[in-house]
mmCIF file of C-alpha atoms in Angstrom:
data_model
loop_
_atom_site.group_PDB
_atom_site.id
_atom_site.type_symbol
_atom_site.label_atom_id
_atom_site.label_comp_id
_atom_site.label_asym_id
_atom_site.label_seq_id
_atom_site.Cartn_x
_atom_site.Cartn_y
_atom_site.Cartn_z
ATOM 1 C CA UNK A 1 0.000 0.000 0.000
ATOM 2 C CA UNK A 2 2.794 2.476 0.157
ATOM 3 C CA UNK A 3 3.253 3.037 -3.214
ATOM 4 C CA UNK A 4 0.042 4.769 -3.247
ATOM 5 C CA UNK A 5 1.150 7.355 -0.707
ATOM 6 C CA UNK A 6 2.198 10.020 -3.527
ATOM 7 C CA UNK A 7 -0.787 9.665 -5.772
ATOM 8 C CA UNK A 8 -3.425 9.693 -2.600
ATOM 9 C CA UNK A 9 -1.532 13.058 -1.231
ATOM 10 C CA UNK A 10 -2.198 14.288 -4.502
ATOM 11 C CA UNK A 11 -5.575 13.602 -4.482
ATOM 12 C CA UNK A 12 -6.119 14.972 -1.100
ATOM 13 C CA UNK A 13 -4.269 18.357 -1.943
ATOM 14 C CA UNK A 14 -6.953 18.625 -4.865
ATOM 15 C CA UNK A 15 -9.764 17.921 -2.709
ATOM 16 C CA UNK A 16 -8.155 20.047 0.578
ATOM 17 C CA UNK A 17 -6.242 22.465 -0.755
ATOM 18 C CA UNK A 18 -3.996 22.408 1.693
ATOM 19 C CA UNK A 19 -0.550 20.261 1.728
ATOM 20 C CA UNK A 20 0.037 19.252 5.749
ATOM 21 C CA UNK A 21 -4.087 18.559 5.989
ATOM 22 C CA UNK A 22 -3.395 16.264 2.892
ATOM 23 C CA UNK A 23 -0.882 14.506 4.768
ATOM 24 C CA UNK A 24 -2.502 14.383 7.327
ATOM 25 C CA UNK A 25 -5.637 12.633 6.774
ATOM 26 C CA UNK A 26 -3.471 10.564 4.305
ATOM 27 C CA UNK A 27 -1.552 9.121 7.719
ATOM 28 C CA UNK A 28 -4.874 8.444 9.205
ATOM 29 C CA UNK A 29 -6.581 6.869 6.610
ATOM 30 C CA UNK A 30 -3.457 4.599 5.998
ATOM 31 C CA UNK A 31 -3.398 3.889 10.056
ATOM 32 C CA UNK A 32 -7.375 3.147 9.890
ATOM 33 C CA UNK A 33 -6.728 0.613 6.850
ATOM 34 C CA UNK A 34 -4.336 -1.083 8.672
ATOM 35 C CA UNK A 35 -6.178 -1.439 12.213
ATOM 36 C CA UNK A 36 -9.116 -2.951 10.124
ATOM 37 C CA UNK A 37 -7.221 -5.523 7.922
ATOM 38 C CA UNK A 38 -5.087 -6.419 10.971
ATOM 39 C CA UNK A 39 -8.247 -6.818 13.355
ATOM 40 C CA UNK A 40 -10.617 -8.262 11.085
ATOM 41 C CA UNK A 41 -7.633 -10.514 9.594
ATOM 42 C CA UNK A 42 -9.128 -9.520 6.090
ATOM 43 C CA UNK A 43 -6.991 -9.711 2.795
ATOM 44 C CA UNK A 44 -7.636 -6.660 0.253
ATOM 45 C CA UNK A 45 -9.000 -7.598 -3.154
ATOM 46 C CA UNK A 46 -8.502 -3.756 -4.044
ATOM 47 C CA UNK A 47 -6.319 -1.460 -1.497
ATOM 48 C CA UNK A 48 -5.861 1.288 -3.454
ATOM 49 C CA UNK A 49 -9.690 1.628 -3.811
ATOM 50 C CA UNK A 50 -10.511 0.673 -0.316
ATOM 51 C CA UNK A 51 -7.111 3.411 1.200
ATOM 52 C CA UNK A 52 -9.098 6.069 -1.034
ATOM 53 C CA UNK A 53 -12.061 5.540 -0.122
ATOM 54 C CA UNK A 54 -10.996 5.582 3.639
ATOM 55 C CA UNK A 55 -9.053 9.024 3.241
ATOM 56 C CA UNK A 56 -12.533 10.351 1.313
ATOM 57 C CA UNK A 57 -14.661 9.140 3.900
ATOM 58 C CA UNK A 58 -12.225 11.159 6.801
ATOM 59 C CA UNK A 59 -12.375 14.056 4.536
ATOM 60 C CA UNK A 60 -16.359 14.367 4.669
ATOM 61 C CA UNK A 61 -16.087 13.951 8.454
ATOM 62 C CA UNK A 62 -13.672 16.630 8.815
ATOM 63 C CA UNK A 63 -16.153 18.692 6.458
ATOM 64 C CA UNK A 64 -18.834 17.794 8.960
ATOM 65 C CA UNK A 65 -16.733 18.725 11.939
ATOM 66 C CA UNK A 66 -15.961 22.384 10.786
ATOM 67 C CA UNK A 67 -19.256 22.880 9.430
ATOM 68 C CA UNK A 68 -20.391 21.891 13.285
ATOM 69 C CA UNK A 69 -18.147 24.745 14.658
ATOM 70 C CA UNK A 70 -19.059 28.100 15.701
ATOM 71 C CA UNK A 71 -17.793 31.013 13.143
ATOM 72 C CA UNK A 72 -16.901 34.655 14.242
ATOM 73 C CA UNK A 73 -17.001 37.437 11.652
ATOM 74 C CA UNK A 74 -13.891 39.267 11.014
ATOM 75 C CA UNK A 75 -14.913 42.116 13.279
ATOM 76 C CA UNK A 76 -15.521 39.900 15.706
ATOM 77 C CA UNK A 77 -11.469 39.108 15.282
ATOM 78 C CA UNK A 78 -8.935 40.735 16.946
ATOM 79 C CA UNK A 79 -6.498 42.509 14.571
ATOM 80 C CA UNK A 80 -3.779 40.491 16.218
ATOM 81 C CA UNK A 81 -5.498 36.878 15.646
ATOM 82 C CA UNK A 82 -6.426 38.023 12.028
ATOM 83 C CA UNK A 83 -2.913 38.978 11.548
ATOM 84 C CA UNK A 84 -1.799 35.684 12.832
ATOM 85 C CA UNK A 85 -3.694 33.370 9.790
ATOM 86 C CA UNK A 86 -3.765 36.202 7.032
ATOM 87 C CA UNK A 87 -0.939 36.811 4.680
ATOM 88 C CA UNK A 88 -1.904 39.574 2.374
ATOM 89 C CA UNK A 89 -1.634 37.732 -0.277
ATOM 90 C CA UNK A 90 -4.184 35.414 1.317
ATOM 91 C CA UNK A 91 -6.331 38.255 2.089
ATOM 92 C CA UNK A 92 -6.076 39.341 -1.327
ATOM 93 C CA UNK A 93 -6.842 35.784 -2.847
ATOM 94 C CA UNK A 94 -9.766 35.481 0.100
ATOM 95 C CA UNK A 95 -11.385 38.722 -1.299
ATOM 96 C CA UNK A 96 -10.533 38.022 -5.271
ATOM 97 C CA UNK A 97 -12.676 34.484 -4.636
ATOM 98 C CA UNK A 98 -15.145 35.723 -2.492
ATOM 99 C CA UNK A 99 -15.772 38.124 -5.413
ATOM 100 C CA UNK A 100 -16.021 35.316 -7.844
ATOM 101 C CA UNK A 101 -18.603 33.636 -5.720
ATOM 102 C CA UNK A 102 -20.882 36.844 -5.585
ATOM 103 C CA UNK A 103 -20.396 36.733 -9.475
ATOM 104 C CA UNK A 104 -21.106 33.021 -9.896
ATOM 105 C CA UNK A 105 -24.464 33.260 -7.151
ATOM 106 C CA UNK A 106 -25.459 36.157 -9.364
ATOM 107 C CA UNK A 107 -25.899 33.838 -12.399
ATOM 108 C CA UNK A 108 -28.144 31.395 -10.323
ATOM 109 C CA UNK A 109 -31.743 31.564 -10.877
ATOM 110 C CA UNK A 110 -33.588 32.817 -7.725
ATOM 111 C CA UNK A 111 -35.107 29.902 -5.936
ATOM 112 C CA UNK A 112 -31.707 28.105 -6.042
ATOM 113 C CA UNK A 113 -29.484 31.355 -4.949
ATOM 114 C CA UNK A 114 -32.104 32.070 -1.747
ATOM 115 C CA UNK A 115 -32.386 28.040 -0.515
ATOM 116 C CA UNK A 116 -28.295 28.064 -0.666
ATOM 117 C CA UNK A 117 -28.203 31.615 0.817
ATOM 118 C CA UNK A 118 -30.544 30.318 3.524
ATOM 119 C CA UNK A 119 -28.804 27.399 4.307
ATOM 120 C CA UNK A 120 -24.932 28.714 4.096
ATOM 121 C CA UNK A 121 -25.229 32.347 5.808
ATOM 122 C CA UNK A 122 -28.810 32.128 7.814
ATOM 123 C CA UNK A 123 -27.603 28.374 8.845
ATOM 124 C CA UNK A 124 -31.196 27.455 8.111
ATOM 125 C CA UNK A 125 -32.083 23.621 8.256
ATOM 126 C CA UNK A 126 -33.476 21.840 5.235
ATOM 127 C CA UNK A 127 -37.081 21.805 6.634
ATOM 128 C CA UNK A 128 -37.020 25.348 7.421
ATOM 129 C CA UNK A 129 -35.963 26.547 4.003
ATOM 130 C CA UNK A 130 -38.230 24.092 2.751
ATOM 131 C CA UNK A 131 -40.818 25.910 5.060
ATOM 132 C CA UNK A 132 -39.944 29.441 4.481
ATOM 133 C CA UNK A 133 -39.907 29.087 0.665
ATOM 134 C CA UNK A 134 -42.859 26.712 0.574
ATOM 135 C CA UNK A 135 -41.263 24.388 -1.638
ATOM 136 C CA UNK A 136 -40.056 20.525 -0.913
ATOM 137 C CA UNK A 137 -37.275 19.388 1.130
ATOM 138 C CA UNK A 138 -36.344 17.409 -1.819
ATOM 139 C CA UNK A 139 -36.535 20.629 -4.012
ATOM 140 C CA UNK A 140 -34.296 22.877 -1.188
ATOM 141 C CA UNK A 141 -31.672 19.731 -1.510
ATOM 142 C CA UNK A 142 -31.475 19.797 -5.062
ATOM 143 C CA UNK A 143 -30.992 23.775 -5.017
ATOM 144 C CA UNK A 144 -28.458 24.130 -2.541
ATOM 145 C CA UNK A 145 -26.708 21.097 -4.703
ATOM 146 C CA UNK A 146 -26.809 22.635 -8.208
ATOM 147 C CA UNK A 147 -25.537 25.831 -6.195
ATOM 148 C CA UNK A 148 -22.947 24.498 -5.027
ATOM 149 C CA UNK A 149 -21.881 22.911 -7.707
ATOM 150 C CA UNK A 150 -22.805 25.966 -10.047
ATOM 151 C CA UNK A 151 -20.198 27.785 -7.781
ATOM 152 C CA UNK A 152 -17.434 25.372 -7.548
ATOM 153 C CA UNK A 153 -17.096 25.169 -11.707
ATOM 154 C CA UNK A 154 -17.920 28.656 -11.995
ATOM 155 C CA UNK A 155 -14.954 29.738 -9.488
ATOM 156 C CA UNK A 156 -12.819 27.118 -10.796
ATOM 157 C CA UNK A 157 -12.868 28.413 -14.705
ATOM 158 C CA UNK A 158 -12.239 32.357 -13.209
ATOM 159 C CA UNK A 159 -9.432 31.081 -11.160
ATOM 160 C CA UNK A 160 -8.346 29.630 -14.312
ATOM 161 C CA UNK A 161 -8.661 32.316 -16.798
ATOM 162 C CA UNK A 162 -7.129 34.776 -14.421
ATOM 163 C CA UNK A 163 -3.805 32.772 -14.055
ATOM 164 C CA UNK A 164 -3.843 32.480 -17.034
ATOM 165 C CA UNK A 165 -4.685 35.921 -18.586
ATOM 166 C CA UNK A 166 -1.923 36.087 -21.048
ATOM 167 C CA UNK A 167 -1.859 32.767 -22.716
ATOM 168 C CA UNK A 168 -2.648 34.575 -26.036
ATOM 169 C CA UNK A 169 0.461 36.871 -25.860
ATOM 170 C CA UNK A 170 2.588 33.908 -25.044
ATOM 171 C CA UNK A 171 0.962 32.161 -27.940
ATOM 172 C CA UNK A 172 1.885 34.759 -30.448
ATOM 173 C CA UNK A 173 5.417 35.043 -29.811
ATOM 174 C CA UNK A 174 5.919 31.594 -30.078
ATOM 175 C CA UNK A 175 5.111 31.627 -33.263
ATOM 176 C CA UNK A 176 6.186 34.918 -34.605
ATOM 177 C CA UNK A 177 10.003 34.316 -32.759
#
């Protein structure tokens, strides 16, 4: 199983974003494979699938956990703990995607931009969307989903065509040098 260390760190970067929490849950997961083929003295048909599968599983709980804790604003933040995690380059970044998610919620249609706005900054439950917007539960599920997703591609392609704003130039002088 360890020569799937690199290519499940990778994975776990892409889905984290973050190199030591990629490591991190990648130690865990292989320490939680382990303790179950050694106590239930099972063999592996497929350990790479089952080690992934592990480390995706740890990285929905650790979605669940910080979803479960409390959130200050920023002005509820000292200056001196906000200085602590924020680089201004991270700041910058921080601001440059939070702009690309106003962008990408303004392209939603209505219903689907007020059940996800319910749910992610009024920390509304399902059946209380559902409730204030008279529609389903089902329907609030499937709205906050297409959101999401609607986001995650839509801030994904302006990441992309910002880093890479002069492709064209570079292009050009290729071929003209």
């Amino acid at each position: 199983m360890e020569r799937y260390y690199e290519r499940l760190i990778r994975y776990l970067v892409i889905k984290l974003r973050d190199q030591e929490q990629a490591r991190d849950i990648a130690q865990e997961a292989y320490a939680k494979v382990l303790e179950n083929t050694i106590n239930n003295k099972m063999v592996l048909e497929y350990p790479q699938a089952y080690l992934f599968r592990t480390a995706l599983n740890l990285v929905t709980d650790l979605y669940r956990e910080s979803a479960k804790r409390p959130t200050r604003s920023l002005e509820e933040v000292s200056p001196v703990e906000q200085s602590t995690f924020r680089t201004p380059v991270a700041h910058l970044y921080q601001q440059e995607r939070a702009l690309m998610v106003e962008r990408a919620l303004g392209e939603l249609q209505d219903n689907c931009r007020q059940a996800f706005l319910l749910r992610k900054l009024e920390g509304l439950n399902h059946d209380q969307i559902a409730q204030q917007m008279n529609i389903s539960k089902a329907m609030v599920e499937k709205h906050i989903v297409n959101a999401m997703k609607h986001c995650r591609i839509r801030v994904k392609e302006m990441e992309y065509s910002r880093a890479d704003d002069d492709a064209p130039q570079r292009r050009f002088r290729r071929r003209n040098t």
